[in-house]
Amino acid sequence: MPVKSRRDFIKISGVGSIFFMGLPKIFSGKNPADASGPIVISTWSHGIPANTAAWEILSKGGRALDAVEAGVRIPEADPKITSVGYGGLPDRDGKVTLDACIMDENSGCGSVAFLEHIMHPISVARLVMEKTPHVMIVGEGALKFALDNGFKKENLLTAESEAAWKEWLKTAQYKPVVNWENHDTIGMIAIDQQGNLSGACTTSGMAYKLHGRVGDSPIIGAGLFVDNEIGAATSTGVGEEVIRICGSHLVVELMRQGKSPEDACRIAVERIVKNQPKKSKEIQVGFLALNKHGEFGSYCLQKGFNYAVRSALHKDVLMDAKSYY
Ligand code: SD4
């Protein structure tokens, strides 16, 4: 399903959404009150169609784990999305290499990194979680594991992405783009009808990265973390900065200490600023968090990061994250 433009969706900012939606004031707490039912939230506008697929499962009482896997498979298979899966921009050697991880309500987790030729790395990550004693496998080993388990070897480099790479080669300047085409990694976190949390994160990583580079997205605790007692968090943007602060784990631990999802994300972003005052002005990092009560929030470095929400109260809603700068 093609990703629609931002204008095609309802777009609201921050906690003001509760008034926009005309809900009673009783919901005027930290966030819209989704506490009583399932909810799925995910990064960027490509989260809208991804959430729709996840909601199909959640709304029928399905498991959050199944929902997040099904959800992120949508952008993974969409050749028009150049930052995830098929159609992802390649590394500087012209290879599309993918990173993904998944985490369930029992602290089960699985991850693949530096994986080539497989359309759905998230499903390989789930298989690592469910069928092996390991958490993470990478590169050729991950490819062999996928092929041994029935995944198909495919060319993920589209003509468009190859042309963009050839254009880039003319100058070969490496500079991560802030708010790249208004979408980036997809990180998705959800609560199901049973009140259980799960999350998934998948990306083709930074365009024109060094061959072999792995970002935050497949790293449990950096790009994604789920604690079924507390909540879940995921991240997008320059993965190196997220790894340095174990970002998603930090956000969940801050929620454990009583912070709201938005405050927890803000404190994590502030830590990046403190560590890298100059660099933080030039890059994007965004966090997205959901607590056990269904409250959600986000915070990022630069304006422009948005996220998609789907619940009984929120249909195809795209929200702007607050930003440090
Ligand atoms: C990563 N967070 O690999 C991911 C996605 C990305 O610029 O490329 N962001 O760092």
Tab-separated table of C-alpha atoms and ligand atoms in Angstrom:
chain	number	residue	atom	x	y	z
A	1	MET	CA	0.000	0.000	0.000
A	2	PRO	CA	1.562	3.311	-0.969
A	3	VAL	CA	2.310	5.767	1.777
A	4	LYS	CA	-0.009	8.738	1.583
A	5	SER	CA	1.205	12.258	1.990
A	6	ARG	CA	0.962	13.860	5.397
A	7	ARG	CA	-1.890	16.020	4.197
A	8	ASP	CA	-4.061	12.960	3.658
A	9	PHE	CA	-4.181	12.255	7.350
A	10	ILE	CA	-5.627	13.935	10.326
A	11	LYS	CA	-2.738	15.817	11.839
A	12	ILE	CA	-2.709	17.036	15.388
A	13	SER	CA	-0.102	18.196	17.818
A	14	GLY	CA	0.785	16.933	21.280
A	15	VAL	CA	-1.789	16.544	23.999
A	16	GLY	CA	-4.058	19.082	22.301
A	17	SER	CA	-5.520	16.151	20.435
A	18	ILE	CA	-7.986	15.461	23.216
A	19	PHE	CA	-9.726	18.737	22.564
A	20	PHE	CA	-9.530	18.309	18.806
A	21	MET	CA	-11.243	14.984	19.166
A	22	GLY	CA	-13.944	16.562	21.323
A	23	LEU	CA	-13.438	14.161	24.179
A	24	PRO	CA	-14.535	14.927	27.733
A	25	LYS	CA	-12.161	16.853	29.963
A	26	ILE	CA	-11.692	13.827	32.120
A	27	PHE	CA	-9.106	12.840	29.492
A	28	SER	CA	-7.098	16.007	29.945
A	29	GLY	CA	-4.305	14.227	31.771
A	30	LYS	CA	-0.939	13.522	30.222
A	31	ASN	CA	-2.409	11.929	27.169
A	32	PRO	CA	-5.527	10.782	25.413
A	33	ALA	CA	-7.048	8.010	27.455
A	34	ASP	CA	-6.468	4.865	25.529
A	35	ALA	CA	-5.981	2.910	28.698
A	36	SER	CA	-9.031	0.765	28.277
A	37	GLY	CA	-8.179	-0.843	24.961
A	38	PRO	CA	-5.521	-1.797	22.498
A	39	ILE	CA	-3.348	0.836	20.907
A	40	VAL	CA	-0.535	0.901	18.387
A	41	ILE	CA	1.851	3.782	17.737
A	42	SER	CA	4.669	3.986	15.235
A	43	THR	CA	7.254	6.373	13.866
A	44	TRP	CA	6.714	8.693	10.900
A	45	SER	CA	3.914	8.931	8.364
A	46	HIS	CA	4.623	5.473	6.987
A	47	GLY	CA	3.308	4.363	10.380
A	48	ILE	CA	-0.244	5.076	9.235
A	49	PRO	CA	-0.644	2.121	6.838
A	50	ALA	CA	1.550	0.017	9.127
A	51	ASN	CA	-0.744	0.762	12.068
A	52	THR	CA	-3.742	-0.221	9.953
A	53	ALA	CA	-2.286	-3.694	9.488
A	54	ALA	CA	-1.467	-3.940	13.183
A	55	TRP	CA	-4.933	-2.721	14.153
A	56	GLU	CA	-6.529	-5.506	12.099
A	57	ILE	CA	-5.016	-7.900	14.618
A	58	LEU	CA	-5.353	-5.830	17.791
A	59	SER	CA	-8.997	-4.944	17.216
A	60	LYS	CA	-9.874	-8.631	16.952
A	61	GLY	CA	-8.219	-9.431	20.260
A	62	GLY	CA	-4.952	-10.624	18.713
A	63	ARG	CA	-1.543	-10.544	20.323
A	64	ALA	CA	0.534	-7.347	20.275
A	65	LEU	CA	3.509	-9.344	19.018
A	66	ASP	CA	1.600	-10.504	15.927
A	67	ALA	CA	0.314	-6.979	15.405
A	68	VAL	CA	3.697	-5.255	15.419
A	69	GLU	CA	5.218	-7.858	13.114
A	70	ALA	CA	2.341	-7.565	10.630
A	71	GLY	CA	2.441	-3.778	10.919
A	72	VAL	CA	6.075	-3.185	10.076
A	73	ARG	CA	5.968	-5.699	7.235
A	74	ILE	CA	3.944	-3.105	5.298
A	75	PRO	CA	6.761	-0.536	4.884
A	76	GLU	CA	9.300	-3.362	4.578
A	77	ALA	CA	7.582	-4.481	1.363
A	78	ASP	CA	6.889	-1.007	-0.025
A	79	PRO	CA	9.467	-0.091	-2.698
A	80	LYS	CA	8.550	3.599	-2.420
A	81	ILE	CA	9.797	3.777	1.156
A	82	THR	CA	13.528	4.254	0.783
A	83	SER	CA	14.466	3.867	4.433
A	84	VAL	CA	13.032	0.426	5.229
A	85	GLY	CA	13.298	-3.002	3.561
A	86	TYR	CA	12.666	-3.389	-0.181
A	87	GLY	CA	13.610	-0.161	-1.970
A	88	GLY	CA	15.833	0.969	0.907
A	89	LEU	CA	18.757	3.146	-0.120
A	90	PRO	CA	21.963	1.104	-0.228
A	91	ASP	CA	25.272	1.525	1.549
A	92	ARG	CA	28.158	3.227	-0.214
A	93	ASP	CA	29.008	-0.038	-2.004
A	94	GLY	CA	25.505	-0.257	-3.452
A	95	LYS	CA	24.313	-3.035	-1.110
A	96	VAL	CA	20.984	-2.874	0.694
A	97	THR	CA	21.646	-4.127	4.230
A	98	LEU	CA	18.833	-4.366	6.747
A	99	ASP	CA	18.537	-4.208	10.543
A	100	ALA	CA	15.503	-5.269	12.589
A	101	CYS	CA	14.456	-6.432	16.034
A	102	ILE	CA	11.335	-7.520	17.862
A	103	MET	CA	10.461	-7.882	21.546
A	104	ASP	CA	7.478	-9.458	23.295
A	105	GLU	CA	5.711	-9.280	26.643
A	106	ASN	CA	7.948	-11.918	28.204
A	107	SER	CA	11.216	-10.094	27.477
A	108	GLY	CA	11.663	-12.448	24.546
A	109	CYS	CA	13.670	-10.751	21.852
A	110	GLY	CA	15.164	-11.458	18.461
A	111	SER	CA	17.281	-9.428	16.119
A	112	VAL	CA	19.029	-9.465	12.770
A	113	ALA	CA	21.582	-6.988	11.500
A	114	PHE	CA	23.545	-6.410	8.313
A	115	LEU	CA	21.134	-8.762	6.545
A	116	GLU	CA	20.952	-8.709	2.746
A	117	HIS	CA	18.399	-10.038	0.220
A	118	ILE	CA	15.494	-10.705	2.601
A	119	MET	CA	12.339	-8.639	2.194
A	120	HIS	CA	11.101	-9.099	5.758
A	121	PRO	CA	13.946	-8.921	8.278
A	122	ILE	CA	11.403	-8.448	11.092
A	123	SER	CA	10.066	-11.957	10.499
A	124	VAL	CA	13.594	-13.361	10.547
A	125	ALA	CA	14.137	-11.528	13.851
A	126	ARG	CA	10.988	-13.134	15.234
A	127	LEU	CA	12.242	-16.539	14.141
A	128	VAL	CA	15.551	-15.898	15.920
A	129	MET	CA	13.533	-15.132	19.061
A	130	GLU	CA	11.256	-18.143	18.819
A	131	LYS	CA	13.414	-20.861	17.252
A	132	THR	CA	16.948	-20.271	18.489
A	133	PRO	CA	18.668	-19.904	21.862
A	134	HIS	CA	20.109	-16.582	20.626
A	135	VAL	CA	19.014	-12.966	20.497
A	136	MET	CA	20.940	-11.584	17.542
A	137	ILE	CA	22.429	-12.946	14.342
A	138	VAL	CA	24.082	-10.926	11.615
A	139	GLY	CA	25.322	-10.825	8.034
A	140	GLU	CA	25.867	-14.026	6.123
A	141	GLY	CA	24.867	-16.128	9.119
A	142	ALA	CA	21.536	-14.327	9.306
A	143	LEU	CA	21.019	-14.764	5.564
A	144	LYS	CA	21.779	-18.487	5.791
A	145	PHE	CA	19.418	-18.825	8.760
A	146	ALA	CA	16.662	-17.058	6.796
A	147	LEU	CA	17.162	-19.183	3.680
A	148	ASP	CA	17.302	-22.380	5.747
A	149	ASN	CA	13.938	-21.385	7.185
A	150	GLY	CA	12.165	-20.841	3.907
A	151	PHE	CA	12.720	-17.142	3.261
A	152	LYS	CA	13.305	-16.218	-0.382
A	153	LYS	CA	16.492	-14.540	-1.622
A	154	GLU	CA	15.543	-11.334	-3.438
A	155	ASN	CA	17.121	-8.277	-4.971
A	156	LEU	CA	16.048	-5.400	-2.729
A	157	LEU	CA	17.752	-2.635	-4.715
A	158	THR	CA	15.124	-0.925	-6.848
A	159	ALA	CA	16.003	0.991	-10.009
A	160	GLU	CA	15.104	4.241	-8.209
A	161	SER	CA	17.353	3.539	-5.216
A	162	GLU	CA	20.179	2.445	-7.503
A	163	ALA	CA	19.858	5.685	-9.486
A	164	ALA	CA	19.907	7.732	-6.252
A	165	TRP	CA	23.046	5.886	-5.130
A	166	LYS	CA	24.784	6.515	-8.481
A	167	GLU	CA	23.917	10.190	-8.163
A	168	TRP	CA	25.347	10.201	-4.629
A	169	LEU	CA	28.562	8.579	-5.895
A	170	LYS	CA	29.285	11.707	-7.974
A	171	THR	CA	30.180	13.597	-4.804
A	172	ALA	CA	30.141	10.759	-2.251
A	173	GLN	CA	29.641	13.169	0.616
A	174	TYR	CA	28.363	11.504	3.716
A	175	LYS	CA	25.945	13.635	5.670
A	176	PRO	CA	22.859	12.145	7.326
A	177	VAL	CA	19.759	14.025	6.265
A	178	VAL	CA	17.503	15.368	9.004
A	179	ASN	CA	13.910	14.149	8.620
A	180	TRP	CA	14.768	12.228	5.528
A	181	GLU	CA	11.744	12.469	3.209
A	182	ASN	CA	9.752	12.815	6.380
A	183	HIS	CA	10.221	9.194	7.280
A	184	ASP	CA	12.968	6.917	8.393
A	185	THR	CA	13.164	3.744	10.448
A	186	ILE	CA	9.828	2.335	11.498
A	187	GLY	CA	9.589	1.615	15.207
A	188	MET	CA	6.205	0.303	16.370
A	189	ILE	CA	4.966	-0.388	19.894
A	190	ALA	CA	1.575	-1.740	20.911
A	191	ILE	CA	-0.673	-2.952	23.704
A	192	ASP	CA	-3.216	-5.681	23.057
A	193	GLN	CA	-6.601	-6.397	24.651
A	194	GLN	CA	-4.902	-8.541	27.270
A	195	GLY	CA	-2.824	-5.526	28.282
A	196	ASN	CA	0.405	-7.020	26.951
A	197	LEU	CA	3.059	-4.941	25.205
A	198	SER	CA	5.303	-5.744	22.254
A	199	GLY	CA	7.462	-3.797	19.815
A	200	ALA	CA	9.216	-4.034	16.458
A	201	CYS	CA	11.804	-1.898	14.721
A	202	THR	CA	13.110	-2.255	11.156
A	203	THR	CA	15.236	-0.159	8.810
A	204	SER	CA	17.647	-0.124	5.909
A	205	GLY	CA	19.744	2.166	8.086
A	206	MET	CA	21.566	5.257	7.024
A	207	ALA	CA	21.801	5.716	3.305
A	208	TYR	CA	25.348	5.337	1.950
A	209	LYS	CA	26.694	4.079	5.275
A	210	LEU	CA	29.936	2.132	5.396
A	211	HIS	CA	29.422	-1.480	4.336
A	212	GLY	CA	28.869	-3.411	7.558
A	213	ARG	CA	27.619	-0.464	9.600
A	214	VAL	CA	24.853	-1.355	12.054
A	215	GLY	CA	22.696	1.274	13.716
A	216	ASP	CA	20.496	1.319	16.785
A	217	SER	CA	17.446	-0.298	15.218
A	218	PRO	CA	18.375	-3.982	15.717
A	219	ILE	CA	19.909	-3.414	19.145
A	220	ILE	CA	17.636	-4.331	22.029
A	221	GLY	CA	17.725	-1.436	24.487
A	222	ALA	CA	18.827	1.074	21.855
A	223	GLY	CA	16.300	1.049	18.993
A	224	LEU	CA	13.634	-0.825	20.945
A	225	PHE	CA	12.853	-1.913	24.470
A	226	VAL	CA	9.773	-3.490	26.020
A	227	ASP	CA	9.110	-4.155	29.694
A	228	ASN	CA	5.629	-5.544	30.134
A	229	GLU	CA	5.330	-4.127	33.655
A	230	ILE	CA	6.215	-0.586	32.614
A	231	GLY	CA	5.978	0.214	28.913
A	232	ALA	CA	7.855	0.275	25.645
A	233	ALA	CA	9.991	2.689	23.660
A	234	THR	CA	11.519	2.918	20.215
A	235	SER	CA	13.718	5.364	18.347
A	236	THR	CA	14.491	6.842	14.962
A	237	GLY	CA	17.247	9.015	13.574
A	238	VAL	CA	21.005	8.801	13.866
A	239	GLY	CA	21.469	5.450	15.523
A	240	GLU	CA	24.981	6.059	16.777
A	241	GLU	CA	23.671	8.688	19.209
A	242	VAL	CA	20.886	6.387	20.397
A	243	ILE	CA	23.325	3.550	21.021
A	244	ARG	CA	25.578	5.823	23.085
A	245	ILE	CA	22.814	6.366	25.639
A	246	CYS	CA	21.049	2.961	25.346
A	247	GLY	CA	18.136	5.168	24.375
A	248	SER	CA	15.012	3.008	24.414
A	249	HIS	CA	16.038	1.227	27.598
A	250	LEU	CA	16.699	4.602	29.188
A	251	VAL	CA	13.224	5.815	28.238
A	252	VAL	CA	11.562	2.732	29.747
A	253	GLU	CA	13.620	3.038	32.937
A	254	LEU	CA	12.599	6.697	33.243
A	255	MET	CA	8.955	5.643	32.940
A	256	ARG	CA	9.642	3.081	35.693
A	257	GLN	CA	10.737	6.008	37.854
A	258	GLY	CA	7.364	7.659	37.266
A	259	LYS	CA	8.058	9.895	34.285
A	260	SER	CA	5.349	10.305	31.661
A	261	PRO	CA	6.173	8.885	28.218
A	262	GLU	CA	6.843	12.366	26.824
A	263	ASP	CA	9.020	13.414	29.769
A	264	ALA	CA	10.972	10.171	29.545
A	265	CYS	CA	11.613	10.781	25.825
A	266	ARG	CA	12.570	14.399	26.518
A	267	ILE	CA	15.108	13.451	29.184
A	268	ALA	CA	16.693	10.932	26.813
A	269	VAL	CA	16.931	13.600	24.097
A	270	GLU	CA	18.456	16.038	26.609
A	271	ARG	CA	21.095	13.483	27.432
A	272	ILE	CA	22.106	13.362	23.773
A	273	VAL	CA	22.304	17.164	23.747
A	274	LYS	CA	24.445	17.134	26.891
A	275	ASN	CA	26.782	14.524	25.402
A	276	GLN	CA	27.010	16.191	21.997
A	277	PRO	CA	26.021	19.854	22.279
A	278	LYS	CA	27.325	20.854	18.849
A	279	LYS	CA	26.512	17.749	16.867
A	280	SER	CA	23.004	17.493	18.318
A	281	LYS	CA	22.071	20.669	16.417
A	282	GLU	CA	22.736	18.993	13.077
A	283	ILE	CA	21.153	15.588	13.441
A	284	GLN	CA	17.759	14.119	14.179
A	285	VAL	CA	16.924	11.624	16.903
A	286	GLY	CA	13.377	10.928	18.019
A	287	PHE	CA	11.971	8.703	20.751
A	288	LEU	CA	8.475	7.320	21.003
A	289	ALA	CA	7.091	5.734	24.187
A	290	LEU	CA	3.970	3.991	25.420
A	291	ASN	CA	3.316	3.107	29.035
A	292	LYS	CA	1.367	0.223	30.495
A	293	HIS	CA	-1.690	2.485	30.918
A	294	GLY	CA	-1.868	3.275	27.210
A	295	GLU	CA	-0.441	6.786	27.602
A	296	PHE	CA	1.998	7.717	24.880
A	297	GLY	CA	4.431	10.496	24.125
A	298	SER	CA	7.391	11.490	22.047
A	299	TYR	CA	10.266	13.936	21.871
A	300	CYS	CA	12.945	14.650	19.304
A	301	LEU	CA	15.939	16.866	18.606
A	302	GLN	CA	14.710	18.746	15.526
A	303	LYS	CA	11.232	19.731	14.462
A	304	GLY	CA	9.749	17.457	11.843
A	305	PHE	CA	9.476	14.082	13.546
A	306	ASN	CA	5.944	12.778	13.657
A	307	TYR	CA	4.283	9.550	14.637
A	308	ALA	CA	1.130	7.641	13.851
A	309	VAL	CA	-1.459	6.513	16.397
A	310	ARG	CA	-4.245	3.952	16.024
A	311	SER	CA	-6.678	2.993	18.759
A	312	ALA	CA	-10.425	2.979	19.268
A	313	LEU	CA	-10.145	6.733	19.856
A	314	HIS	CA	-7.530	7.555	17.239
A	315	LYS	CA	-7.982	6.582	13.623
A	316	ASP	CA	-5.131	7.387	11.256
A	317	VAL	CA	-3.839	10.175	13.435
A	318	LEU	CA	-0.431	11.685	12.769
A	319	MET	CA	1.035	13.657	15.664
A	320	ASP	CA	3.984	16.027	15.721
A	321	ALA	CA	6.572	15.311	18.379
A	322	LYS	CA	7.825	18.182	20.519
A	323	SER	CA	11.411	19.051	19.795
A	324	TYR	CA	14.435	20.302	21.723
A	325	TYR	CA	15.486	22.788	19.027
B	1	SD4	C1	19.872	3.865	11.999
B	1	SD4	N1	18.054	4.717	13.296
B	1	SD4	O1	20.287	2.924	11.320
B	1	SD4	C2	18.406	4.063	12.079
B	1	SD4	C3	17.866	4.711	10.863
B	1	SD4	C4	18.637	5.741	10.251
B	1	SD4	O2	19.158	8.011	10.077
B	1	SD4	O3	19.336	5.463	9.313
B	1	SD4	N2	18.524	6.967	10.666
B	1	SD4	O4	20.621	4.645	12.590
